[in-house]
Short mmCIF file of N, CA and C in Angstrom, two decimals:
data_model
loop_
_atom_site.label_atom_id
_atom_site.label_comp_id
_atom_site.label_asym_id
_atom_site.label_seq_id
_atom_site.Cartn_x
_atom_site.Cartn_y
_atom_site.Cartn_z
N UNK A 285 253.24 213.70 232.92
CA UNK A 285 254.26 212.93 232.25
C UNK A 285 253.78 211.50 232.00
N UNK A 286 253.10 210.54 233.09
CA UNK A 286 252.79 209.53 232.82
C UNK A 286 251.69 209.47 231.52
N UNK A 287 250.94 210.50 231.33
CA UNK A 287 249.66 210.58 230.19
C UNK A 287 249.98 210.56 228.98
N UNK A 288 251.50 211.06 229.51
CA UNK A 288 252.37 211.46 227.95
C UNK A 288 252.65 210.25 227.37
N UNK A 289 253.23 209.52 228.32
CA UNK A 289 254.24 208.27 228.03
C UNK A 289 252.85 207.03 227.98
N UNK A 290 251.85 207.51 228.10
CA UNK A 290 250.78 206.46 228.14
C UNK A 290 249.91 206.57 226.45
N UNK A 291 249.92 207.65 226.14
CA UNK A 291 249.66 207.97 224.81
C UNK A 291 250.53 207.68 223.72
N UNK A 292 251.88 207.92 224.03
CA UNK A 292 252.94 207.86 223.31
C UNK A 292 253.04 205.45 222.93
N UNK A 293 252.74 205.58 223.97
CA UNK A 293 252.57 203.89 223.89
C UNK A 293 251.30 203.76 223.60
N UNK A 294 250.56 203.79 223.44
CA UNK A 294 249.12 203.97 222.79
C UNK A 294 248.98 203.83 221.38
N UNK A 295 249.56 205.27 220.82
CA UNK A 295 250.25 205.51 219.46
C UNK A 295 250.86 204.39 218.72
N UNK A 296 252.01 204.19 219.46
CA UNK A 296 252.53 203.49 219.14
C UNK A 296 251.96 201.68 218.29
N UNK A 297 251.23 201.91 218.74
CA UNK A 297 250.61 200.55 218.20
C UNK A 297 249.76 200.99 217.24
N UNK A 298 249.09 202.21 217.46
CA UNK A 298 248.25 202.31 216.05
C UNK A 298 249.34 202.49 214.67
N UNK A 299 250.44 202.62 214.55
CA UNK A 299 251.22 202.48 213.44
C UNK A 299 251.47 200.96 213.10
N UNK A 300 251.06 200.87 211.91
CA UNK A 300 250.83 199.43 211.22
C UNK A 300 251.95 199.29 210.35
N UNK A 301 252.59 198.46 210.04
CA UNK A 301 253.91 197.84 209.43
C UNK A 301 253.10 197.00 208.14
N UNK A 302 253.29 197.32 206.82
CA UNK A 302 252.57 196.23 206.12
C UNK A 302 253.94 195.26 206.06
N UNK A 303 253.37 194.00 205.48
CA UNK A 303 254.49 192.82 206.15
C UNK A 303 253.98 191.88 204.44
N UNK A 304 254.87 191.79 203.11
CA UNK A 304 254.41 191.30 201.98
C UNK A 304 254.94 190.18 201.93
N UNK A 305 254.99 189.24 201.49
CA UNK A 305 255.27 187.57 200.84
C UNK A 305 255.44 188.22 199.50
N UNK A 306 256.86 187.83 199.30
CA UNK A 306 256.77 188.35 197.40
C UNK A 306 258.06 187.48 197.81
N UNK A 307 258.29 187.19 195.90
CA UNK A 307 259.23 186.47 195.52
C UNK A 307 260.77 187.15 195.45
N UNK A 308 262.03 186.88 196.28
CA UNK A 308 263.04 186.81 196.05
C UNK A 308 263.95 186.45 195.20
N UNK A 309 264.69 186.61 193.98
CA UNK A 309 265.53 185.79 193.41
C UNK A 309 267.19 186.16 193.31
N UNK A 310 267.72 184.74 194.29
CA UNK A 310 268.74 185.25 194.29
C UNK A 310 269.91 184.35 193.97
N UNK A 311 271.25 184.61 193.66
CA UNK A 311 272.19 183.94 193.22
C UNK A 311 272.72 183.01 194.13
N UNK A 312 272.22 181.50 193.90
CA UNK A 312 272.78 180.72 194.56
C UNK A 312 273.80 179.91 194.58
N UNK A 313 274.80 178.80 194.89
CA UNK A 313 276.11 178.12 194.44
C UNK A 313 275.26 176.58 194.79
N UNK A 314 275.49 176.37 193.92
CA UNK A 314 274.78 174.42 193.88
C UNK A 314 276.64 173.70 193.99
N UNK A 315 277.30 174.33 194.94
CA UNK A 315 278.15 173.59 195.26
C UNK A 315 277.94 172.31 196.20
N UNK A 316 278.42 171.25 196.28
CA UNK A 316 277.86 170.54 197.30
C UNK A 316 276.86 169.49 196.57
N UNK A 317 276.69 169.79 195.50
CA UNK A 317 275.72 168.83 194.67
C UNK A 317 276.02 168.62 193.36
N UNK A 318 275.17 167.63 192.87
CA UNK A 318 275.81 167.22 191.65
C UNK A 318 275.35 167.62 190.11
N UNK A 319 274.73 168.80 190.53
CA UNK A 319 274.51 169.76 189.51
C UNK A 319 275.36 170.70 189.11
N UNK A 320 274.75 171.13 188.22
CA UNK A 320 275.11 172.49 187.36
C UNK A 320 273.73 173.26 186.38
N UNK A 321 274.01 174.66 186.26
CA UNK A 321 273.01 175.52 185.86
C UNK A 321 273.59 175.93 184.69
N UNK A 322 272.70 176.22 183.58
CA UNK A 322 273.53 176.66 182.17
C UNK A 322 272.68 178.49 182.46
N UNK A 323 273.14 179.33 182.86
CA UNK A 323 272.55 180.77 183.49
C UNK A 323 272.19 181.43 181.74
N UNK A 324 271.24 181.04 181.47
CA UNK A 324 270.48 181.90 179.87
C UNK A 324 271.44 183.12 180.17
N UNK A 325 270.54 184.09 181.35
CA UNK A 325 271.07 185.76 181.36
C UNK A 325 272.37 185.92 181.30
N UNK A 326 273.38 185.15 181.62
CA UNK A 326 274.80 185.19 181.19
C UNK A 326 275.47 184.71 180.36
N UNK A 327 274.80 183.46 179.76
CA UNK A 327 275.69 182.36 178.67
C UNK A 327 276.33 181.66 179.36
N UNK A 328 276.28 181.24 180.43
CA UNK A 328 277.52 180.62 181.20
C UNK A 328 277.03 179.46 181.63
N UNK A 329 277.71 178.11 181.80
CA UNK A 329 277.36 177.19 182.44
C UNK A 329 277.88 177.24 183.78
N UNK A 330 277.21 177.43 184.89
CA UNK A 330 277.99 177.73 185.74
C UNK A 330 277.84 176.42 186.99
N UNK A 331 278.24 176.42 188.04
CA UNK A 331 277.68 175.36 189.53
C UNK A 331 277.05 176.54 190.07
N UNK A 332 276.35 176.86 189.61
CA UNK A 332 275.41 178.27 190.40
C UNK A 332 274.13 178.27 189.82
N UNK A 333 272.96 178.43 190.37
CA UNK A 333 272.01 179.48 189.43
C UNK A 333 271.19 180.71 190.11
N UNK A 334 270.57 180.71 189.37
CA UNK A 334 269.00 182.06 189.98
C UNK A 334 267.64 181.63 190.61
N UNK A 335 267.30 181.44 191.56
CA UNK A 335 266.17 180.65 191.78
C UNK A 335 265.48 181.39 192.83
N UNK A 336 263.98 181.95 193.45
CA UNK A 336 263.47 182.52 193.98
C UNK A 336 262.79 181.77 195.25
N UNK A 337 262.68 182.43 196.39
CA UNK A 337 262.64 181.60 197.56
C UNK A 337 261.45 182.91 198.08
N UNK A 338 260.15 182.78 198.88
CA UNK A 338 259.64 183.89 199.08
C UNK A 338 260.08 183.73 200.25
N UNK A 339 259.70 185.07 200.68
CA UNK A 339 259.92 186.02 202.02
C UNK A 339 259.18 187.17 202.47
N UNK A 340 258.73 187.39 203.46
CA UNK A 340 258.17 188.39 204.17
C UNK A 340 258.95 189.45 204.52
N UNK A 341 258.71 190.50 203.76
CA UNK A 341 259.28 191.53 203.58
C UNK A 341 258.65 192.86 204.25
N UNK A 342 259.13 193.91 204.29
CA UNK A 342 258.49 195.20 205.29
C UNK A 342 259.84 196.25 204.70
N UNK A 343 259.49 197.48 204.59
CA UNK A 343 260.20 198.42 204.35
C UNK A 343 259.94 199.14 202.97
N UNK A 344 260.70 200.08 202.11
CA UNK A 344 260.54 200.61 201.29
C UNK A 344 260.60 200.16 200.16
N UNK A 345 259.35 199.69 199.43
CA UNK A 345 259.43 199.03 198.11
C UNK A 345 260.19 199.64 196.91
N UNK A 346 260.62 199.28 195.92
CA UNK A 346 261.32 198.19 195.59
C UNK A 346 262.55 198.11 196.30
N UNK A 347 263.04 198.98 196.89
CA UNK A 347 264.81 199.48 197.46
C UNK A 347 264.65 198.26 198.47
N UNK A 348 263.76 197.55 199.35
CA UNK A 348 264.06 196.24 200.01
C UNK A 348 264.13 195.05 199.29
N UNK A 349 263.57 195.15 198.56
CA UNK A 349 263.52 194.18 197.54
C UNK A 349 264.77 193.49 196.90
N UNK A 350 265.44 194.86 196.50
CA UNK A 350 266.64 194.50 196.11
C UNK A 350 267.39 194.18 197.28
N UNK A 351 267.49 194.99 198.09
CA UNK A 351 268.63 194.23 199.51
C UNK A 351 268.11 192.71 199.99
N UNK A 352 267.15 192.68 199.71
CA UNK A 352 266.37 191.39 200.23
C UNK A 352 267.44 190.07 199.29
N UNK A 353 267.71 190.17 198.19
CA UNK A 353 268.69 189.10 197.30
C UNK A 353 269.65 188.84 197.92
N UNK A 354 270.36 189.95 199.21
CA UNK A 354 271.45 189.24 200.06
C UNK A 354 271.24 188.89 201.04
N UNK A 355 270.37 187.95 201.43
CA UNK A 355 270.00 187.48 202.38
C UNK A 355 270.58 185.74 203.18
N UNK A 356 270.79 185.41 203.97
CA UNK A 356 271.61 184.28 204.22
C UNK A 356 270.52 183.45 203.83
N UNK A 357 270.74 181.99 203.03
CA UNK A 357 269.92 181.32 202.68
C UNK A 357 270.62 179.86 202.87
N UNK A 358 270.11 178.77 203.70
CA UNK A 358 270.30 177.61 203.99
C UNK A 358 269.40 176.71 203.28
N UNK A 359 270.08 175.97 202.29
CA UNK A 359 269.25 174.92 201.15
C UNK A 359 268.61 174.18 202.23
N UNK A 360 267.45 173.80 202.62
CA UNK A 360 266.84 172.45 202.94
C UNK A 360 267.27 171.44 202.37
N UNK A 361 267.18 170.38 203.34
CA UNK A 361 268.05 169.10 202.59
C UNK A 361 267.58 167.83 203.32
N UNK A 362 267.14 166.98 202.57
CA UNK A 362 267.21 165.17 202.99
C UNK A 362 268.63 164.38 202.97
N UNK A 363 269.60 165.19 202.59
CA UNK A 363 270.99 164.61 201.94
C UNK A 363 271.51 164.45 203.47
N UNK A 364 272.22 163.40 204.16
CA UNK A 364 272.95 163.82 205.16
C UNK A 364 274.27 164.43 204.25
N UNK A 365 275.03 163.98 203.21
CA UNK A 365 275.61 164.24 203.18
C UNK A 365 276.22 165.34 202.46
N UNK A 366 275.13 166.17 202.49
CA UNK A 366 275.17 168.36 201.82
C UNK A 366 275.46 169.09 203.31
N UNK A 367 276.37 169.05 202.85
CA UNK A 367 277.10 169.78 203.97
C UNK A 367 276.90 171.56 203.79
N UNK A 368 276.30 172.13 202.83
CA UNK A 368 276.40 173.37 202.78
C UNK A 368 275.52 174.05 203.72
N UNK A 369 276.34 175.11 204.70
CA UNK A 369 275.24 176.02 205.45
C UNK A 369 275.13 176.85 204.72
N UNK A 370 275.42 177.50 203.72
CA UNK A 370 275.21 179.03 203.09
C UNK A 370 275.08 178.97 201.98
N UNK A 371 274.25 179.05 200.99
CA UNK A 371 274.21 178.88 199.57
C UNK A 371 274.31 180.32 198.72
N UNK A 372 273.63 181.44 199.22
CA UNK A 372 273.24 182.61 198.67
C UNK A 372 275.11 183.07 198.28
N UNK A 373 275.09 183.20 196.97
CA UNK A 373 276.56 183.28 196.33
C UNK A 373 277.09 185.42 197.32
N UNK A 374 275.86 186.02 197.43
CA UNK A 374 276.34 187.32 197.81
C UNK A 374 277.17 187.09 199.33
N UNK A 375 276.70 186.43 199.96
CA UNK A 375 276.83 186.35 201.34
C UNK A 375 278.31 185.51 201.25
N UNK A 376 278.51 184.74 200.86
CA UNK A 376 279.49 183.92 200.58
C UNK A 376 280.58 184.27 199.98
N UNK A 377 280.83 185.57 199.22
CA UNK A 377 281.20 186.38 198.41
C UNK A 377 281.93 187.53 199.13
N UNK A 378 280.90 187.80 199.87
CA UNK A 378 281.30 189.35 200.42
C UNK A 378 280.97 190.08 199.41
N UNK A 379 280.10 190.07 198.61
CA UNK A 379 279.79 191.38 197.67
C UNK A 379 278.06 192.03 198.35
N UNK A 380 278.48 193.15 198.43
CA UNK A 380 277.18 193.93 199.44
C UNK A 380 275.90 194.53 198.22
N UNK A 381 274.98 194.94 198.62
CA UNK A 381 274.57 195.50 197.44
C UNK A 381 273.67 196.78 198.01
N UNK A 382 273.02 197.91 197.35
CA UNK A 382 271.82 198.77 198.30
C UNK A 382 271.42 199.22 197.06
N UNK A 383 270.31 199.97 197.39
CA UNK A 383 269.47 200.13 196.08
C UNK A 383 268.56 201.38 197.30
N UNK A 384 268.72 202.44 195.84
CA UNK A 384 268.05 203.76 196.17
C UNK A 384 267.10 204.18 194.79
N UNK A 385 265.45 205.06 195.58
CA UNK A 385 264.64 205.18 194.54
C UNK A 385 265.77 206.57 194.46
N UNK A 386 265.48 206.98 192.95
CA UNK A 386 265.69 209.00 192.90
C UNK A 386 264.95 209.46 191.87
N UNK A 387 265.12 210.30 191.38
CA UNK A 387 263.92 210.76 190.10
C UNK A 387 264.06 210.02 188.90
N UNK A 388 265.12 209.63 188.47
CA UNK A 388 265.52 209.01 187.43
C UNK A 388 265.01 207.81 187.60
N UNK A 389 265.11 207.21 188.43
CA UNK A 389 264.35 206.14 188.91
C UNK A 389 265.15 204.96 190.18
N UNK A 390 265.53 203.85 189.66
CA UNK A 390 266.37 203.32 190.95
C UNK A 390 267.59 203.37 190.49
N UNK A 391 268.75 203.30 191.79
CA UNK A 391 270.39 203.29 191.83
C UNK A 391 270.50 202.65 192.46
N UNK A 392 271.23 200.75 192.03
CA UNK A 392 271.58 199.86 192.61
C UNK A 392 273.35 199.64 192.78
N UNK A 393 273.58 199.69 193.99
CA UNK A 393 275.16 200.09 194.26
C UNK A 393 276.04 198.50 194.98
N UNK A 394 276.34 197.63 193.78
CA UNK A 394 277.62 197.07 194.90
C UNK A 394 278.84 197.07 194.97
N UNK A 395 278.77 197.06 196.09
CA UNK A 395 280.35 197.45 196.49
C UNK A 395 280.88 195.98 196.42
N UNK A 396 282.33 196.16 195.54
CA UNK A 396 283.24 195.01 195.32
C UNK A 396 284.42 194.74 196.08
N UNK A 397 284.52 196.24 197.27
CA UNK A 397 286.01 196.21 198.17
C UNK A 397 286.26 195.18 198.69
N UNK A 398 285.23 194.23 199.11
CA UNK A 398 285.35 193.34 200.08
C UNK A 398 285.05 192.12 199.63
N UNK A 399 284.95 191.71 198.24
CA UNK A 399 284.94 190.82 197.51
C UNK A 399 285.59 189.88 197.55
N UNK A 400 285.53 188.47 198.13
CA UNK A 400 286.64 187.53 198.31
C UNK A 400 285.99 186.21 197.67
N UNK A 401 285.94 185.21 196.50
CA UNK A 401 285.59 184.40 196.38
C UNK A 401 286.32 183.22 196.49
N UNK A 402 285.31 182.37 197.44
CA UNK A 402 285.95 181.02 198.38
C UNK A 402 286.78 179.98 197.90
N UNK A 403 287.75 179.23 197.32
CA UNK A 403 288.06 178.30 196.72
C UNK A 403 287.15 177.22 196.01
N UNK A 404 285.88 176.92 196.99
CA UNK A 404 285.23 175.95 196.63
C UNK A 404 284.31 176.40 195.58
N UNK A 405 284.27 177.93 195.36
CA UNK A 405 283.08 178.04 194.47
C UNK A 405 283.76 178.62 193.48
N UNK A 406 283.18 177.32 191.89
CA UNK A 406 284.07 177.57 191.01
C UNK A 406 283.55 178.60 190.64
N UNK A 407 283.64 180.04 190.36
CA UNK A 407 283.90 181.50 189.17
C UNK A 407 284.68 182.46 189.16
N UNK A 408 284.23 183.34 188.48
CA UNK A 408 285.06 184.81 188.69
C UNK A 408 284.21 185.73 189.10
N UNK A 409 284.82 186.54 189.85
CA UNK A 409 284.11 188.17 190.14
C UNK A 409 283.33 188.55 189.00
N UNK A 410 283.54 188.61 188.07
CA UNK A 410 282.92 189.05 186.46
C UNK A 410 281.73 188.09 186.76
N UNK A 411 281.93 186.92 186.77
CA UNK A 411 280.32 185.68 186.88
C UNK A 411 279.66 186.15 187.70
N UNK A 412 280.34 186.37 188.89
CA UNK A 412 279.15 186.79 190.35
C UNK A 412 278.66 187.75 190.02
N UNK A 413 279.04 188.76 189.71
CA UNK A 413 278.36 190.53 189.26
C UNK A 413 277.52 189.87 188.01
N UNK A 414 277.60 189.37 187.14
CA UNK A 414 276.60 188.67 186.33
C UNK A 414 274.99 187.78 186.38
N UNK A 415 276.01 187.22 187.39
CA UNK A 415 274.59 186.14 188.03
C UNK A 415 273.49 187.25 188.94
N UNK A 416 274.29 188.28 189.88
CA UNK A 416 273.66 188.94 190.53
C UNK A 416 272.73 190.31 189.85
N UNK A 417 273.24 190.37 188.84
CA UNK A 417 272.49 191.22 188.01
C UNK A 417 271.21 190.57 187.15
N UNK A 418 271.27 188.65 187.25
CA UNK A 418 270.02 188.31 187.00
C UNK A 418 269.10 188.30 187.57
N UNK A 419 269.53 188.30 189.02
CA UNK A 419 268.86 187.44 190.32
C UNK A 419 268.46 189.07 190.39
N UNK A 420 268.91 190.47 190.01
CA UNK A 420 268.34 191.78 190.72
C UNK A 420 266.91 191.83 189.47
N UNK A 421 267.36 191.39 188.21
CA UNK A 421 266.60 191.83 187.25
C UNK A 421 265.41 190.74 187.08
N UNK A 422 265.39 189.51 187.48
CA UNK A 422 264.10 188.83 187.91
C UNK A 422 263.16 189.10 188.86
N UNK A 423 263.72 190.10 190.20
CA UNK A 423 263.53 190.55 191.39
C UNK A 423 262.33 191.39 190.63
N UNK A 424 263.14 192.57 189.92
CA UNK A 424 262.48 193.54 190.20
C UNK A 424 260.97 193.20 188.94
N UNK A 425 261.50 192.19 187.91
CA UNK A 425 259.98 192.23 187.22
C UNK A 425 259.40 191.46 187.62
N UNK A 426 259.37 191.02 188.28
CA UNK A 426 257.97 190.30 189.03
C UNK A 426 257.06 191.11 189.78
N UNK A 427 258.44 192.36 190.45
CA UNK A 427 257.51 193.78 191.06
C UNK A 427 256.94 194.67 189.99
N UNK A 428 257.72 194.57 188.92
CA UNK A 428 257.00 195.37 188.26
C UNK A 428 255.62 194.72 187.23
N UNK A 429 254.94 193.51 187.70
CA UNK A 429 254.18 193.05 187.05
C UNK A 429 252.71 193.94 187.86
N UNK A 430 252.71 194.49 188.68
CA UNK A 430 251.73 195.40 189.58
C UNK A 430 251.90 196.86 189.28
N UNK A 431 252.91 197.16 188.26
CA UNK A 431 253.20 198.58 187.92
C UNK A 431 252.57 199.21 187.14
N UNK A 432 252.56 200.37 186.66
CA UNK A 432 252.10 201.12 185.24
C UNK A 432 253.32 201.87 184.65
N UNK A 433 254.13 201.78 185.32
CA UNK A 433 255.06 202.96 184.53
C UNK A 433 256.53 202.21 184.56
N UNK A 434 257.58 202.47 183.67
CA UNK A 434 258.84 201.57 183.46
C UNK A 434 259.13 201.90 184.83
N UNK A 435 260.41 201.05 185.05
CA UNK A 435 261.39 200.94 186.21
C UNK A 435 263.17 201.46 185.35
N UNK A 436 263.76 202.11 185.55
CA UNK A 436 265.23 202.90 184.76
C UNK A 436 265.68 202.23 186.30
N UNK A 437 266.70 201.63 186.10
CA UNK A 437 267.83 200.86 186.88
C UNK A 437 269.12 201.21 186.30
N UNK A 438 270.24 201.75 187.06
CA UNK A 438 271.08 202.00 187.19
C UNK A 438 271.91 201.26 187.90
N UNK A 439 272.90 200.38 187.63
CA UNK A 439 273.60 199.70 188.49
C UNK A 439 275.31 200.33 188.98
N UNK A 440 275.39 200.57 189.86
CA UNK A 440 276.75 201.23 189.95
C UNK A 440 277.53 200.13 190.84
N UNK A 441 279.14 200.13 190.73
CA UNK A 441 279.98 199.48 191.44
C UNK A 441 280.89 200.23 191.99
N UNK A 442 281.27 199.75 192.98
CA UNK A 442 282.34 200.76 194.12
C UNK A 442 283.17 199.53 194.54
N UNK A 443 284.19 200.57 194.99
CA UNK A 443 284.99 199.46 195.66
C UNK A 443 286.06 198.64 194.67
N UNK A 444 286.02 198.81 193.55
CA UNK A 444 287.20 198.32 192.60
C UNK A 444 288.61 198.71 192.72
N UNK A 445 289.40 197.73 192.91
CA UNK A 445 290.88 198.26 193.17
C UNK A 445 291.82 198.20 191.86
N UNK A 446 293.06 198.16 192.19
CA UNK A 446 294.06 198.02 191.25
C UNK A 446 293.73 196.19 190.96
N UNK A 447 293.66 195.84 192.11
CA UNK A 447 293.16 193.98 192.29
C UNK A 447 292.17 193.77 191.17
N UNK A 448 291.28 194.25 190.75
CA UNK A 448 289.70 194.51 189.83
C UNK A 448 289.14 195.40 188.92
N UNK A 449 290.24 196.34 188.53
CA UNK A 449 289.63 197.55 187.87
C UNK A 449 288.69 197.42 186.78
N UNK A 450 288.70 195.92 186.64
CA UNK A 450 287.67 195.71 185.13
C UNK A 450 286.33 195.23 185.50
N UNK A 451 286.30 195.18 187.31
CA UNK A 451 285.02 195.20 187.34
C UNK A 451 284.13 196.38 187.32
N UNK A 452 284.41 197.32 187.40
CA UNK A 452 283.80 198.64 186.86
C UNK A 452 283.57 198.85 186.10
N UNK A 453 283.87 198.23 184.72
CA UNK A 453 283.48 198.13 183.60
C UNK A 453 281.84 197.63 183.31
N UNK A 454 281.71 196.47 184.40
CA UNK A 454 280.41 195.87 184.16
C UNK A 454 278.94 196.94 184.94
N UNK A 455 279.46 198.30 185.17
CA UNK A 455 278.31 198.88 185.22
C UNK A 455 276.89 198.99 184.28
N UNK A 456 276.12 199.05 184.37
CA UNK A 456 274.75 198.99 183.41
C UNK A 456 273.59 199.58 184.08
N UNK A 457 273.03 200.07 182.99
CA UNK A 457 271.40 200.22 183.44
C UNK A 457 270.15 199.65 182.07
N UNK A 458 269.47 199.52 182.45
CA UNK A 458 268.52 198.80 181.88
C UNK A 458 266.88 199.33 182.85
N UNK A 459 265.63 199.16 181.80
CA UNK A 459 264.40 199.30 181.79
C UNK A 459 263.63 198.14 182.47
N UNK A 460 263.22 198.64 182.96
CA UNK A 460 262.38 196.38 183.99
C UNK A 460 260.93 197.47 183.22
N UNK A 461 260.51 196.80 182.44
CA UNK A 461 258.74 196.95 181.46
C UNK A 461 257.79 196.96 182.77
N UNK A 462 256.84 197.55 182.48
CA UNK A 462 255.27 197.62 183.57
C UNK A 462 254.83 196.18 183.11
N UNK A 463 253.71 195.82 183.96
CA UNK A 463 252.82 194.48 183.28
C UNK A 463 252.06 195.47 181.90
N UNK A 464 252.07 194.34 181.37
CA UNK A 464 251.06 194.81 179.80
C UNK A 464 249.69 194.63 180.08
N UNK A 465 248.89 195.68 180.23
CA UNK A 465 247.64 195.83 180.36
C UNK A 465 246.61 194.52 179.58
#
């Protein structure tokens, strides 16, 4: 038994974790400052934008990738007076997101049940599912600049009530291009 449990921990270390630095981009709220973002991918001038922060990542490419955009993100700051601990608009939001490969290609799912946006951050549910569909679709072509073959994205929403039924409307899918040879 001990030879077992001595191998078994042995093993154990020969399994290697690759561990990547790649770029994140995710929907942030420039509340707290004296900006504003005019968001191209939406038309909107919003107190928000899209901006990429890297991170060390591990798990199943691209499907972490995408979960990786809801990640808690604290602006660095010289300001004493930026009071914001949380910038990342998902986290702040309560809007979740997951992302699955399948043959068709990927299925990115957020759920809107739990959707609550804060007083202080000026938009609508419609903006956030907007902004977050830039921040998924910058994500993934930067991954797909190492690719050969398209990326088919499917975005699905759950969780819409009588409260939201028109956010189900903003389902989509769209093509993320390979790099051009």
């Amino acid at each position: 038994m001990k030879s077992f449990l001595l191998t078994l921990l042995l093993s154990s270390n020969l399994m290697a974790t690759t561990i990547s630095v790649v770029p994140i981009y995710e929907p942030l709220t420039l509340h707290g400052t004296d900006t504003g973002d005019i968001i191209t991918d939406i038309g909107e001038a919003l107190q928000a934008t899209v901006m990429p922060r890297p991170m060390a990542i591990t798990g199943a490419i691209p499907e972490a990738l995408v979960e990786a955009i809801r990640t808690p993100h604290s602006i660095p700051t010289n300001a004493v007076n930026y009071k914001v601990k949380e910038a990342n608009l998902l986290i702040l939001c309560n809007l979740t997101m997951a992302a699955e490969m399948t043959e068709e290609g990927m299925t990115v799912t957020l759920d809107v049940s739990k959707i609550e946006i804060p007083a202080e951050i000026d938009m609508t549910a419609r903006q956030l599912i907007r902004i977050t569909f830039a921040a998924l679709q910058k994500t993934l072509e930067v991954y797909q600049q190492q690719q050969t073959d398209p990326l088919h994205v499917e975005i699905k929403i759950t969780g819409a009530t009588e409260k939201n039924p028109s956010l189900k409307e903003l389902e989509a899918t769209f093509i993320v291009p390979p790099a051009h040879d």
